[in-house]
Tab-separated table of N, CA, C and O in Angstrom:
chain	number	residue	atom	x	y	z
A	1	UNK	N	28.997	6.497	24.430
A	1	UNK	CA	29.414	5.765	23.258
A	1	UNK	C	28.282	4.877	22.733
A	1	UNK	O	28.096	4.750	21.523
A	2	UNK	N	27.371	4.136	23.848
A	2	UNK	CA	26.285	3.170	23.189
A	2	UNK	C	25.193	4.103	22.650
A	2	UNK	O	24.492	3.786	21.689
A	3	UNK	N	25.072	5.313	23.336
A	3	UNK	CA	23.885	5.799	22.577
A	3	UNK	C	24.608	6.758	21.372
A	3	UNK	O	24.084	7.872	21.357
A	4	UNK	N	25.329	6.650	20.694
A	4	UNK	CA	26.126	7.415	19.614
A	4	UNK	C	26.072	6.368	18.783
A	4	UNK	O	25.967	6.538	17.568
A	5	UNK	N	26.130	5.280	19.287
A	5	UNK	CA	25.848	3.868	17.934
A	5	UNK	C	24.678	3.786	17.747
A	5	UNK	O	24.188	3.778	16.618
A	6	UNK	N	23.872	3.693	19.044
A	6	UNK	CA	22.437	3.648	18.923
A	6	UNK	C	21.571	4.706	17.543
A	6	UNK	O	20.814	4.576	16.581
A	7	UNK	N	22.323	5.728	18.294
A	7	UNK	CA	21.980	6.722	16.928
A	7	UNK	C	22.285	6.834	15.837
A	7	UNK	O	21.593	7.474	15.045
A	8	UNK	N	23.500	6.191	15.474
A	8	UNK	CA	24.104	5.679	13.921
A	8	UNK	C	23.064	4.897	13.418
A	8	UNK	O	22.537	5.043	12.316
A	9	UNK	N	22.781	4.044	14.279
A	9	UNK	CA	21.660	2.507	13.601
A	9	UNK	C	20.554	3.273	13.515
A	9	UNK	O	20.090	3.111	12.387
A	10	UNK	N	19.911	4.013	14.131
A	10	UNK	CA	18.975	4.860	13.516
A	10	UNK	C	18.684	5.486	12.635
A	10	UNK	O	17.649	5.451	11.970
A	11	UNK	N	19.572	6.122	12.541
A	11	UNK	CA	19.870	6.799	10.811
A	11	UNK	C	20.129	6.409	10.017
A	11	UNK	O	19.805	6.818	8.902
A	12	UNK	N	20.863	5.399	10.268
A	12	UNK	CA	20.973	4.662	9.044
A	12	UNK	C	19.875	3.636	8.636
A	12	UNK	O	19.806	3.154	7.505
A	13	UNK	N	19.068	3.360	9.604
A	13	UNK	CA	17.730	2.794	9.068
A	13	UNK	C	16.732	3.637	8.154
A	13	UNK	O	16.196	3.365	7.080
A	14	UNK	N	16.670	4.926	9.095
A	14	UNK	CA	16.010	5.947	8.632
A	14	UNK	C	16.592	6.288	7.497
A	14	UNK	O	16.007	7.204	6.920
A	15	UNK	N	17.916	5.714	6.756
A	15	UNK	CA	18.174	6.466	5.049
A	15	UNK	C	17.746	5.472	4.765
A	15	UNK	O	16.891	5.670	3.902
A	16	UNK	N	17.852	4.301	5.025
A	16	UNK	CA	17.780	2.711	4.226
A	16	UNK	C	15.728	2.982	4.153
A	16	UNK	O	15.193	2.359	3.236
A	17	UNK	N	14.875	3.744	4.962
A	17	UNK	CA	13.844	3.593	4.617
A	17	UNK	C	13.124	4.763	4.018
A	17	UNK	O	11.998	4.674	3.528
A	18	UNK	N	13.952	6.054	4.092
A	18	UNK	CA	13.693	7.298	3.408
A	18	UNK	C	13.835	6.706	1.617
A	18	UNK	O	12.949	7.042	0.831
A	19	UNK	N	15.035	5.814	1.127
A	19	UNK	CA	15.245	5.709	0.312
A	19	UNK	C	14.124	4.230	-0.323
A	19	UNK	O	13.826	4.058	-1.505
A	20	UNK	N	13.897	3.768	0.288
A	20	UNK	CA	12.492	3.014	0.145
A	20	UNK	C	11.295	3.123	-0.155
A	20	UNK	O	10.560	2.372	-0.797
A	21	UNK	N	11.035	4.532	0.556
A	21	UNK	CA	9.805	5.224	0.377
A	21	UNK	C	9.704	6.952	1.013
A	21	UNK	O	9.490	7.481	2.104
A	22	UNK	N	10.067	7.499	-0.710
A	22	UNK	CA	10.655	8.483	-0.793
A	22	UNK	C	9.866	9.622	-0.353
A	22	UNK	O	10.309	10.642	0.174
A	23	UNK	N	8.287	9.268	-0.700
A	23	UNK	CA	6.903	10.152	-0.080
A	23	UNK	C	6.894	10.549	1.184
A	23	UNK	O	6.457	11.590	1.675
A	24	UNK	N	7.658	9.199	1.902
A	24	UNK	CA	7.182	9.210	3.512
A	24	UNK	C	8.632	9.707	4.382
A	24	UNK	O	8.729	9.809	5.605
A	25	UNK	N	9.647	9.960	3.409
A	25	UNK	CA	10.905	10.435	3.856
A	25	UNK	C	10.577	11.820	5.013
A	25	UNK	O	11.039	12.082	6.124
A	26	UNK	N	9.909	12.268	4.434
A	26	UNK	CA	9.900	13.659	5.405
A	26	UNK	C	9.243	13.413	6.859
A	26	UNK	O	9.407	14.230	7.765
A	27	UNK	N	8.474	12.209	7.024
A	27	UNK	CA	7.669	11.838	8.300
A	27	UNK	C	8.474	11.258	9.097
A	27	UNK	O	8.175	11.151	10.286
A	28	UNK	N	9.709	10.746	8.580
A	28	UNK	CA	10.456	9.754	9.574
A	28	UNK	C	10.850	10.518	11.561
A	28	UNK	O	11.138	11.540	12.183
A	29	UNK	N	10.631	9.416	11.663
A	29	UNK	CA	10.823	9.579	13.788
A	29	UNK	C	11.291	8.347	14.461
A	29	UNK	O	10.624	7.376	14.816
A	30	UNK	N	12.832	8.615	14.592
A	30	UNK	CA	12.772	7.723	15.383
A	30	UNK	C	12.128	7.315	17.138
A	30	UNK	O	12.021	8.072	18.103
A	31	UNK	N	11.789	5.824	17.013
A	31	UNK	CA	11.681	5.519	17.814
A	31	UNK	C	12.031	4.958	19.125
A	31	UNK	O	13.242	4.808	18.961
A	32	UNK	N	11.702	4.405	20.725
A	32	UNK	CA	12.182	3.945	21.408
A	32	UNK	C	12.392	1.929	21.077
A	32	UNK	O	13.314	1.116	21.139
A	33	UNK	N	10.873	1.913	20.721
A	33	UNK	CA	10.417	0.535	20.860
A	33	UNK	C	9.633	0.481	19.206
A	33	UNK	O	9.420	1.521	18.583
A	34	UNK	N	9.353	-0.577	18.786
A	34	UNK	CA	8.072	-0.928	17.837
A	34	UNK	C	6.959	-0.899	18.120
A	34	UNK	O	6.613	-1.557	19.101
A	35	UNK	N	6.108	-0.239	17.482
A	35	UNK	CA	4.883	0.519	17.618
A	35	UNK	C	3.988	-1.076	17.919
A	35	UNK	O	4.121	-2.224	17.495
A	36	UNK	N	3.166	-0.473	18.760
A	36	UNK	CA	1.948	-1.780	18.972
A	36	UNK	C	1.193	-2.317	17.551
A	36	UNK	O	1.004	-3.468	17.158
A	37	UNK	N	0.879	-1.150	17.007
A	37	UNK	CA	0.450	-2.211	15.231
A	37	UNK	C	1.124	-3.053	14.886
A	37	UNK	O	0.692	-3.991	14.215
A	38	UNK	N	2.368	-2.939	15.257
A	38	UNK	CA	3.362	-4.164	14.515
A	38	UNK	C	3.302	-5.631	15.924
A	38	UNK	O	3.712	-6.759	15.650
A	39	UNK	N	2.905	-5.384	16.901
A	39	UNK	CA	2.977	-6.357	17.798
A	39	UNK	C	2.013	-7.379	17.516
A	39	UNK	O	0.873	-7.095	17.149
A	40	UNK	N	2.532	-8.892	17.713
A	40	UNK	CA	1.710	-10.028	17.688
A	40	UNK	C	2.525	-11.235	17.381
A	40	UNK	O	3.738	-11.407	17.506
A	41	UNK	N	1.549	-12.069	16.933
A	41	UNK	CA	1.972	-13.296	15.887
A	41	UNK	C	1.477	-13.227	14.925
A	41	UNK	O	0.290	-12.998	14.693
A	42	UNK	N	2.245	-13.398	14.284
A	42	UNK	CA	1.415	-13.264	12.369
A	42	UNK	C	1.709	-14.313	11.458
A	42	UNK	O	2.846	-14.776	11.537
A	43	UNK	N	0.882	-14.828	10.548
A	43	UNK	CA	1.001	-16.100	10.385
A	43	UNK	C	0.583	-15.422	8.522
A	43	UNK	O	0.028	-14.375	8.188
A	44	UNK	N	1.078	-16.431	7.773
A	44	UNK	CA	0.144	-16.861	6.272
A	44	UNK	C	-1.172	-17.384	6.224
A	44	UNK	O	-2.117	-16.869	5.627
A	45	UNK	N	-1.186	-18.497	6.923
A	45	UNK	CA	-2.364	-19.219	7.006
A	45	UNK	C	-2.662	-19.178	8.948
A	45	UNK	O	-2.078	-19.700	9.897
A	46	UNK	N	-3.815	-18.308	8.819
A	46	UNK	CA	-4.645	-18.194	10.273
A	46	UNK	C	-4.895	-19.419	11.343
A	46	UNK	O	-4.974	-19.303	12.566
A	47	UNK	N	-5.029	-20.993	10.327
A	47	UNK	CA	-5.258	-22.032	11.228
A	47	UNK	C	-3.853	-22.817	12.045
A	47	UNK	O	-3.749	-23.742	12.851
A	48	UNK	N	-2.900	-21.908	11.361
A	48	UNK	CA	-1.411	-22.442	12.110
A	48	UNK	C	-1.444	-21.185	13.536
A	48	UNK	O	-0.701	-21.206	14.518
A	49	UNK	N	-2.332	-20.366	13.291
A	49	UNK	CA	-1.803	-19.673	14.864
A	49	UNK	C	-1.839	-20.255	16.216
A	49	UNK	O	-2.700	-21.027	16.639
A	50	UNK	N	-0.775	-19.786	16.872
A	50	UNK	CA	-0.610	-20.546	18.118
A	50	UNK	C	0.281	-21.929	18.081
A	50	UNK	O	0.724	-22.492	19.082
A	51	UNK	N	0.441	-22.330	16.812
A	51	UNK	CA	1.050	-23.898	17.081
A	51	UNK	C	2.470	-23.873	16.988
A	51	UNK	O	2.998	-24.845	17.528
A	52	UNK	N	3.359	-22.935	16.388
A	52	UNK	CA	4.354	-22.988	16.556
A	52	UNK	C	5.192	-23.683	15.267
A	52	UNK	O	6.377	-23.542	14.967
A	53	UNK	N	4.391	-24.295	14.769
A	53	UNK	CA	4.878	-25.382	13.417
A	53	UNK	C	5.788	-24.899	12.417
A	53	UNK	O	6.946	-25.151	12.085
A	54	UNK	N	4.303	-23.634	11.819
A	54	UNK	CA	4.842	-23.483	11.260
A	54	UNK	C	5.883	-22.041	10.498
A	54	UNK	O	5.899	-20.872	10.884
A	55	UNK	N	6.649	-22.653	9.357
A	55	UNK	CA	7.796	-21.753	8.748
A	55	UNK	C	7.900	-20.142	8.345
A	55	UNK	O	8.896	-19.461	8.096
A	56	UNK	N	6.582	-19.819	8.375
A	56	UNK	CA	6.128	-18.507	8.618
A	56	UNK	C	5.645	-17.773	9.253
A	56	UNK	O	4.909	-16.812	9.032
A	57	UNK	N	6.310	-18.486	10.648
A	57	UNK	CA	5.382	-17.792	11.496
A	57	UNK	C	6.759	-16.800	11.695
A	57	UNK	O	7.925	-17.028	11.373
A	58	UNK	N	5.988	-15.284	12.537
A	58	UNK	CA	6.993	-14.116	13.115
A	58	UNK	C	5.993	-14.024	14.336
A	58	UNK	O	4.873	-14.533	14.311
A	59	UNK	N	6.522	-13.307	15.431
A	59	UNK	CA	6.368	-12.724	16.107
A	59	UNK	C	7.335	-11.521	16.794
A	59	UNK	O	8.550	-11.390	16.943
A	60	UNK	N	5.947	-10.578	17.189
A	60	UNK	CA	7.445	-9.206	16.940
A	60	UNK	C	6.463	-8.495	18.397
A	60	UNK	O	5.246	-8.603	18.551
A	61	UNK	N	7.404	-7.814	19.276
A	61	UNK	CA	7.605	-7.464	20.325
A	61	UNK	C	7.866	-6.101	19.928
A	61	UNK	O	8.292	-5.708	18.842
A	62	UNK	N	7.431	-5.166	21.358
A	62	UNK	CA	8.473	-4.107	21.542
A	62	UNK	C	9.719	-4.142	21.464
A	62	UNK	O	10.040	-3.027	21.053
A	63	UNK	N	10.648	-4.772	21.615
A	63	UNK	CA	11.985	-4.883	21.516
A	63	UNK	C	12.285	-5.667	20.945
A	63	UNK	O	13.498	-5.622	20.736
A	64	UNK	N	11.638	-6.756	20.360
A	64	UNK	CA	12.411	-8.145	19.576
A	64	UNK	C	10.996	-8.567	18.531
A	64	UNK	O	9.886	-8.070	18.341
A	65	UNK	N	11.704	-9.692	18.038
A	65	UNK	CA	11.435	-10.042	16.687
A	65	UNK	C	11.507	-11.258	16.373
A	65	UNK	O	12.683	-11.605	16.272
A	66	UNK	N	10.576	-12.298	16.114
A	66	UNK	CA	11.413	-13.595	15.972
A	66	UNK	C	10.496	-14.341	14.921
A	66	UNK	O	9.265	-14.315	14.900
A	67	UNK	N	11.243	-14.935	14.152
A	67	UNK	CA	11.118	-16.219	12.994
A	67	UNK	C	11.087	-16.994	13.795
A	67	UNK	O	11.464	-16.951	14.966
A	68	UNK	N	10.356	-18.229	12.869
A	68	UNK	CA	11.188	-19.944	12.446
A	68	UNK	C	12.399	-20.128	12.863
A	68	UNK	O	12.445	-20.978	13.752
A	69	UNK	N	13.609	-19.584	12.525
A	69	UNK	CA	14.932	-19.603	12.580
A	69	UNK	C	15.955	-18.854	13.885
A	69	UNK	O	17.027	-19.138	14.419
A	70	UNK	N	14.998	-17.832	14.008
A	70	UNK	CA	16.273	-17.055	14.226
A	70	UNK	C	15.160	-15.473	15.027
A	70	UNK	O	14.003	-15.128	14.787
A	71	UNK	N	16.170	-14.915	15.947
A	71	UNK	CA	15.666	-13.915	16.799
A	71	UNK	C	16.304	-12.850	16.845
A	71	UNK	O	17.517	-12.895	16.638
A	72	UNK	N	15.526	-11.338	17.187
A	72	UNK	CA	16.329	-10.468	17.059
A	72	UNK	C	16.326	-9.323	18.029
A	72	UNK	O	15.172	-8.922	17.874
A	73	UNK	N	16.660	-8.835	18.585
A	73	UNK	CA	16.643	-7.650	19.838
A	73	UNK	C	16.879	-6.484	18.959
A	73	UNK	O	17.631	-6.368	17.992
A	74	UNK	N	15.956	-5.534	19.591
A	74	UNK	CA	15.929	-4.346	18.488
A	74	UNK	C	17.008	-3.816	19.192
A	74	UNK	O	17.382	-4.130	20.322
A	75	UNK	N	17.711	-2.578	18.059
A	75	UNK	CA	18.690	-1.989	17.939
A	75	UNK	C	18.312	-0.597	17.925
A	75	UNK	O	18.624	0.237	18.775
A	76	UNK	N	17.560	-0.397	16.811
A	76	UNK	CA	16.795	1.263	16.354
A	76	UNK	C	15.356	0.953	15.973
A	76	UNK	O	14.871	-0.178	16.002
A	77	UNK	N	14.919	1.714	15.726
A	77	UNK	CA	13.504	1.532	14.589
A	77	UNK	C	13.105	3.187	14.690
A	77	UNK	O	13.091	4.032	15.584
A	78	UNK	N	12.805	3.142	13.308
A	78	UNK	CA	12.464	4.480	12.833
A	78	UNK	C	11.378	4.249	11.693
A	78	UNK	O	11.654	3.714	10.619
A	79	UNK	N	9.895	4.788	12.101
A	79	UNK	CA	8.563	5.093	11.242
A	79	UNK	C	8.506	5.970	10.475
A	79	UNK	O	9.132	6.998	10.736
A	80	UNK	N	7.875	5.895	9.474
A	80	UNK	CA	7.265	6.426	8.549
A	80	UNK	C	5.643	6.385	8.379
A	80	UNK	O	4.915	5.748	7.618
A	81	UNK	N	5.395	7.314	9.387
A	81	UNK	CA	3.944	7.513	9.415
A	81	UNK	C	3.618	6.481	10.654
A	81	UNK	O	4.360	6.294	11.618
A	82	UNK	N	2.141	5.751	10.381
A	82	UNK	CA	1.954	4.939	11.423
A	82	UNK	C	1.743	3.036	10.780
A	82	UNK	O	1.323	2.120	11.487
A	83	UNK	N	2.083	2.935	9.623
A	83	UNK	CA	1.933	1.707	8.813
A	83	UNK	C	3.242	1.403	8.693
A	83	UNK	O	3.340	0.301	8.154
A	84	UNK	N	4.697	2.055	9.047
A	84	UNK	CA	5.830	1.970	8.286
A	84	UNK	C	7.000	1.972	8.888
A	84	UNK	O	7.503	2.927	9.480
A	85	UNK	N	7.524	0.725	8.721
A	85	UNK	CA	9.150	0.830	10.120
A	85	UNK	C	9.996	0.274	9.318
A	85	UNK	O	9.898	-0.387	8.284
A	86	UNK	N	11.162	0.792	10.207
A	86	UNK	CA	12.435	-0.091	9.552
A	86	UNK	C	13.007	-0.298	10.944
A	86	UNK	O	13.064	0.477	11.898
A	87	UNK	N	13.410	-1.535	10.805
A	87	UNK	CA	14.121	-2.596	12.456
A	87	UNK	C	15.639	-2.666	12.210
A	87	UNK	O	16.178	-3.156	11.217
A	88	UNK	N	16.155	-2.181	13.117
A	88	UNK	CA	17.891	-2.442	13.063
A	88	UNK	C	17.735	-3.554	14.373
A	88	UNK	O	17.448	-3.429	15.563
A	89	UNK	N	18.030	-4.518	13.625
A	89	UNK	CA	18.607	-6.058	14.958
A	89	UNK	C	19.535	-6.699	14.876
A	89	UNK	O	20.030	-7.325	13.939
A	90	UNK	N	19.927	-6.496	16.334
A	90	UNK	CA	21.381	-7.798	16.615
A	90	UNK	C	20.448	-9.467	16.396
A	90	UNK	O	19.801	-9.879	17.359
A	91	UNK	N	20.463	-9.824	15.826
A	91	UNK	CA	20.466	-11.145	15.267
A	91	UNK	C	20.689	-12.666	15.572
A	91	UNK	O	21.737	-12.996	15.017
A	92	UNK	N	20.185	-13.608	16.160
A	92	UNK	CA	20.803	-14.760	16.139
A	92	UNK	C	19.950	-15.822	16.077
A	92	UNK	O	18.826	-15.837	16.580
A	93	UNK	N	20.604	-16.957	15.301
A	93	UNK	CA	19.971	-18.127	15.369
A	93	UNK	C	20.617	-19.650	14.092
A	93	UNK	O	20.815	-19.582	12.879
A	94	UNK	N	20.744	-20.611	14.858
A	94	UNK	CA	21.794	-21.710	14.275
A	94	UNK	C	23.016	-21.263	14.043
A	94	UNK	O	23.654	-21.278	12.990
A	95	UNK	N	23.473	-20.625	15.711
A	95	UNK	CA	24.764	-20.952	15.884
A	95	UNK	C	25.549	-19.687	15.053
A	95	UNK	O	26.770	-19.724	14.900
A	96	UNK	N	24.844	-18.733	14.610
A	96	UNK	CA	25.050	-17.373	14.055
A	96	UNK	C	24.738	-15.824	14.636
A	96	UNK	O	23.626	-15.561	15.092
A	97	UNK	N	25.322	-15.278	14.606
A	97	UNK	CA	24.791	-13.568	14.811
A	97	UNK	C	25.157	-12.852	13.682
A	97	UNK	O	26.216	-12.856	13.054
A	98	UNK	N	24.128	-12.236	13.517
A	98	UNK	CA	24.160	-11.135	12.874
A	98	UNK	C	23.448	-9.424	12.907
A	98	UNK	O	22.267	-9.386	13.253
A	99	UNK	N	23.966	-8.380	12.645
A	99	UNK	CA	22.994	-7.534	12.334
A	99	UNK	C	22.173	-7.248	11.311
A	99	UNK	O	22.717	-7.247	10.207
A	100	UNK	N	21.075	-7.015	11.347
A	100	UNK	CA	20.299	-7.196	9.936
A	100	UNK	C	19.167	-5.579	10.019
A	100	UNK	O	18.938	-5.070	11.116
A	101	UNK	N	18.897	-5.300	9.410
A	101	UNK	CA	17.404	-4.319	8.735
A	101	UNK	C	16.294	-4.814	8.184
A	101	UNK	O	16.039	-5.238	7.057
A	102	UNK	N	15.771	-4.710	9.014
A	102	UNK	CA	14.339	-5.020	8.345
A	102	UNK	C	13.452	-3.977	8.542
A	102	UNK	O	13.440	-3.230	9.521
A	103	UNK	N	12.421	-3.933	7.216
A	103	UNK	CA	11.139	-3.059	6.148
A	103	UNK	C	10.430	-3.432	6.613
A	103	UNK	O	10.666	-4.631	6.766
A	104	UNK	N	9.426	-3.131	7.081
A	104	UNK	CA	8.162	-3.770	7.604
A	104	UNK	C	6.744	-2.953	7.125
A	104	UNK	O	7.062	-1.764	7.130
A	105	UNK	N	5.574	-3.053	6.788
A	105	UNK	CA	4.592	-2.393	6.774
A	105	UNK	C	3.366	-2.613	6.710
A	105	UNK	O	3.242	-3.650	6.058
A	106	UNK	N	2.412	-2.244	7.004
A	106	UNK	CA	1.245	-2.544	7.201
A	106	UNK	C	0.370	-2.193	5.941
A	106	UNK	O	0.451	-0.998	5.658
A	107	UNK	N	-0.460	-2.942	5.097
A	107	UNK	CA	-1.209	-2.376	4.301
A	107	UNK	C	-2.861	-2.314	4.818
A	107	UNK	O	-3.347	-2.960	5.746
A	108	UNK	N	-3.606	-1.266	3.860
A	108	UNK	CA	-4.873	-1.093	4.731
A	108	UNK	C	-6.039	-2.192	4.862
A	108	UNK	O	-7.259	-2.025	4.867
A	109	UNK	N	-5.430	-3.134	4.947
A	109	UNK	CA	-5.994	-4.566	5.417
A	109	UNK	C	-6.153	-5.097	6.305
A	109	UNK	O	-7.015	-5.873	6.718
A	110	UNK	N	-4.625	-4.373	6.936
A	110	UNK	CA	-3.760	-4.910	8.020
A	110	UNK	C	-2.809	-6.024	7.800
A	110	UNK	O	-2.215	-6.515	8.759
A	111	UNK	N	-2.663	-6.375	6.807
A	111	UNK	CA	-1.975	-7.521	6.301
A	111	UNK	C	-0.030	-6.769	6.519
A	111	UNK	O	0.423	-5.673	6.188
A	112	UNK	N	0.412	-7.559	6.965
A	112	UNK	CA	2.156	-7.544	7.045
A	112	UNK	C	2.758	-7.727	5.893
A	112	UNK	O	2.690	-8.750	5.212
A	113	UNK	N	3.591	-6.373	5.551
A	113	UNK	CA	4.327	-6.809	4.469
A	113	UNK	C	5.967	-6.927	4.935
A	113	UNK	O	6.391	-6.253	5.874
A	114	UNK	N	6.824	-7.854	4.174
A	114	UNK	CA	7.974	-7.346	4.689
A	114	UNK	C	8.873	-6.919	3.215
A	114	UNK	O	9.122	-7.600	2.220
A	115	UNK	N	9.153	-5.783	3.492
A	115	UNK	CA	9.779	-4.967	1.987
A	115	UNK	C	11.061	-5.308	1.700
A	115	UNK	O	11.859	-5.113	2.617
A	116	UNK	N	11.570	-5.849	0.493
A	116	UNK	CA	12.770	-6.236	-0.300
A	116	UNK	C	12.995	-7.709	0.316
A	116	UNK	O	14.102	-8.198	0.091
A	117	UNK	N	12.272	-8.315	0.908
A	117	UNK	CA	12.232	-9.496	1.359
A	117	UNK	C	11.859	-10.245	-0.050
A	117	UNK	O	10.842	-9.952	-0.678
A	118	UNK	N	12.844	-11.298	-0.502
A	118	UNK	CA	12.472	-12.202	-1.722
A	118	UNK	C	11.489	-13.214	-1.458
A	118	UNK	O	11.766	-14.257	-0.867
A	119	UNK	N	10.203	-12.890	-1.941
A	119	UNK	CA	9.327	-13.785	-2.205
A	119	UNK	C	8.474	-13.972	-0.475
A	119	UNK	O	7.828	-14.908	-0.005
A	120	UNK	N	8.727	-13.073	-0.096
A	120	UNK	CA	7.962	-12.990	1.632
A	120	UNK	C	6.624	-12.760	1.613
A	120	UNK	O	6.037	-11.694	1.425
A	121	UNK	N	6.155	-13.928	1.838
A	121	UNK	CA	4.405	-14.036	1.691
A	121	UNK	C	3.794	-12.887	2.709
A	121	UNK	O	4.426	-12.504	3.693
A	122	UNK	N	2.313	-12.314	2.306
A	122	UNK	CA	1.868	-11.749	3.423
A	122	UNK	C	1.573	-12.749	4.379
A	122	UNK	O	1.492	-13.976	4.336
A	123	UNK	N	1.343	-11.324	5.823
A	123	UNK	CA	0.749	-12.478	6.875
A	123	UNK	C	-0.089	-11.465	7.416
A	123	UNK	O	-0.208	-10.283	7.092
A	124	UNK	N	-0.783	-12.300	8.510
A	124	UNK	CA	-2.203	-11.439	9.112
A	124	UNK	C	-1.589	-11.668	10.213
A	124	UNK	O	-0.596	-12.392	10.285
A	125	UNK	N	-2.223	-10.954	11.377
A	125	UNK	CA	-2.206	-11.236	12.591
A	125	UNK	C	-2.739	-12.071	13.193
A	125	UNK	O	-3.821	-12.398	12.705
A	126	UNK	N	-2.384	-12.704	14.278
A	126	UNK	CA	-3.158	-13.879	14.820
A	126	UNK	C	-4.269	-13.593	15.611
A	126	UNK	O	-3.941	-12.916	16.585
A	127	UNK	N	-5.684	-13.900	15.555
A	127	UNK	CA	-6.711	-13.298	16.615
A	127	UNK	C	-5.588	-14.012	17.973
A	127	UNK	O	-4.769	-14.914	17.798
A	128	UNK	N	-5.895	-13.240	19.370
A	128	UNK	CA	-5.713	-14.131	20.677
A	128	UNK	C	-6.423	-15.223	20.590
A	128	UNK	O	-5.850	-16.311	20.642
A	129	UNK	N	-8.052	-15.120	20.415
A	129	UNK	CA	-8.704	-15.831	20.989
A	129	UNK	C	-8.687	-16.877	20.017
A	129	UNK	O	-9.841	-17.305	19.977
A	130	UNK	N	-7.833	-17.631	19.055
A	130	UNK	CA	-7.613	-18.482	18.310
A	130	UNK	C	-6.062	-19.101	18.544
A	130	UNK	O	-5.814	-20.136	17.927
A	131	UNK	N	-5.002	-18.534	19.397
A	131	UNK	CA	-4.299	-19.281	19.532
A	131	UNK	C	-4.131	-20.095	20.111
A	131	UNK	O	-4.600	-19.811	21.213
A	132	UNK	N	-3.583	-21.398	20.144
A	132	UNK	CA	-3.591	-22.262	20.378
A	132	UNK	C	-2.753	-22.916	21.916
A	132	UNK	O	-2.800	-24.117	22.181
């Protein structure tokens, strides 16, 4: 039964990101975990890495995901190519849960985008040897 949901949240990420990006529809695979490109801390501004402060910071794991606010344990994730995911997460933070989807992608910068996110600044990755 858990891996029959498991596989619902997959697919259904995988339409929510086929229909996002219609080019890369045919590449989709789901995955176990989030690909290591997407692993780190990623920040707006590079001199907040490591401190924790501040409001934009993410950090994202093989299995989880976490804001400022709020944390998430992956559910599914399914790529599009090797720049391109979509995150199904159980959710929580201030006393809330939720499940949510999240777009994620890499542009050839390396810069983090997060897709249909209102007004979601890029971010870079944090060097190690600069965190704090």
């Amino acid at each position: 039964m858990k891996a029959a949901r498991t596989a619902t949240r997959a697919w259904a990420a995988a339409g929510l990101l086929a229909l996002c990006t219609p080019l890369a529809a045919q590449r989709l695979q789901i995955l176990e975990a989030i690909p290591a490109a997407f692993h780190g801390e990623w920040a707006v501004d590079l001199r907040n890495c490591g401190t924790g402060d501040n409001d934009d910071r993410l950090l994202v794991g093989a299995r989880h995901w976490q804001t400022y606010e709020s944390m998430g344990q992956l559910r599914a994730v399914v790529a599009a190519g090797r720049r391109e995911v979509a995150l199904v997460l159980d959710s929580e933070g201030e006393g809330e849960h939720w499940q949510e989807t999240v777009h994620l992608r890499l542009d050839w910068r390396g810069r983090l985008h997060l897709i249909g996110a209102a007004h979601a600044p890029l971010r870079r990755r944090c060097p190690a040897q600069e965190s704090k």
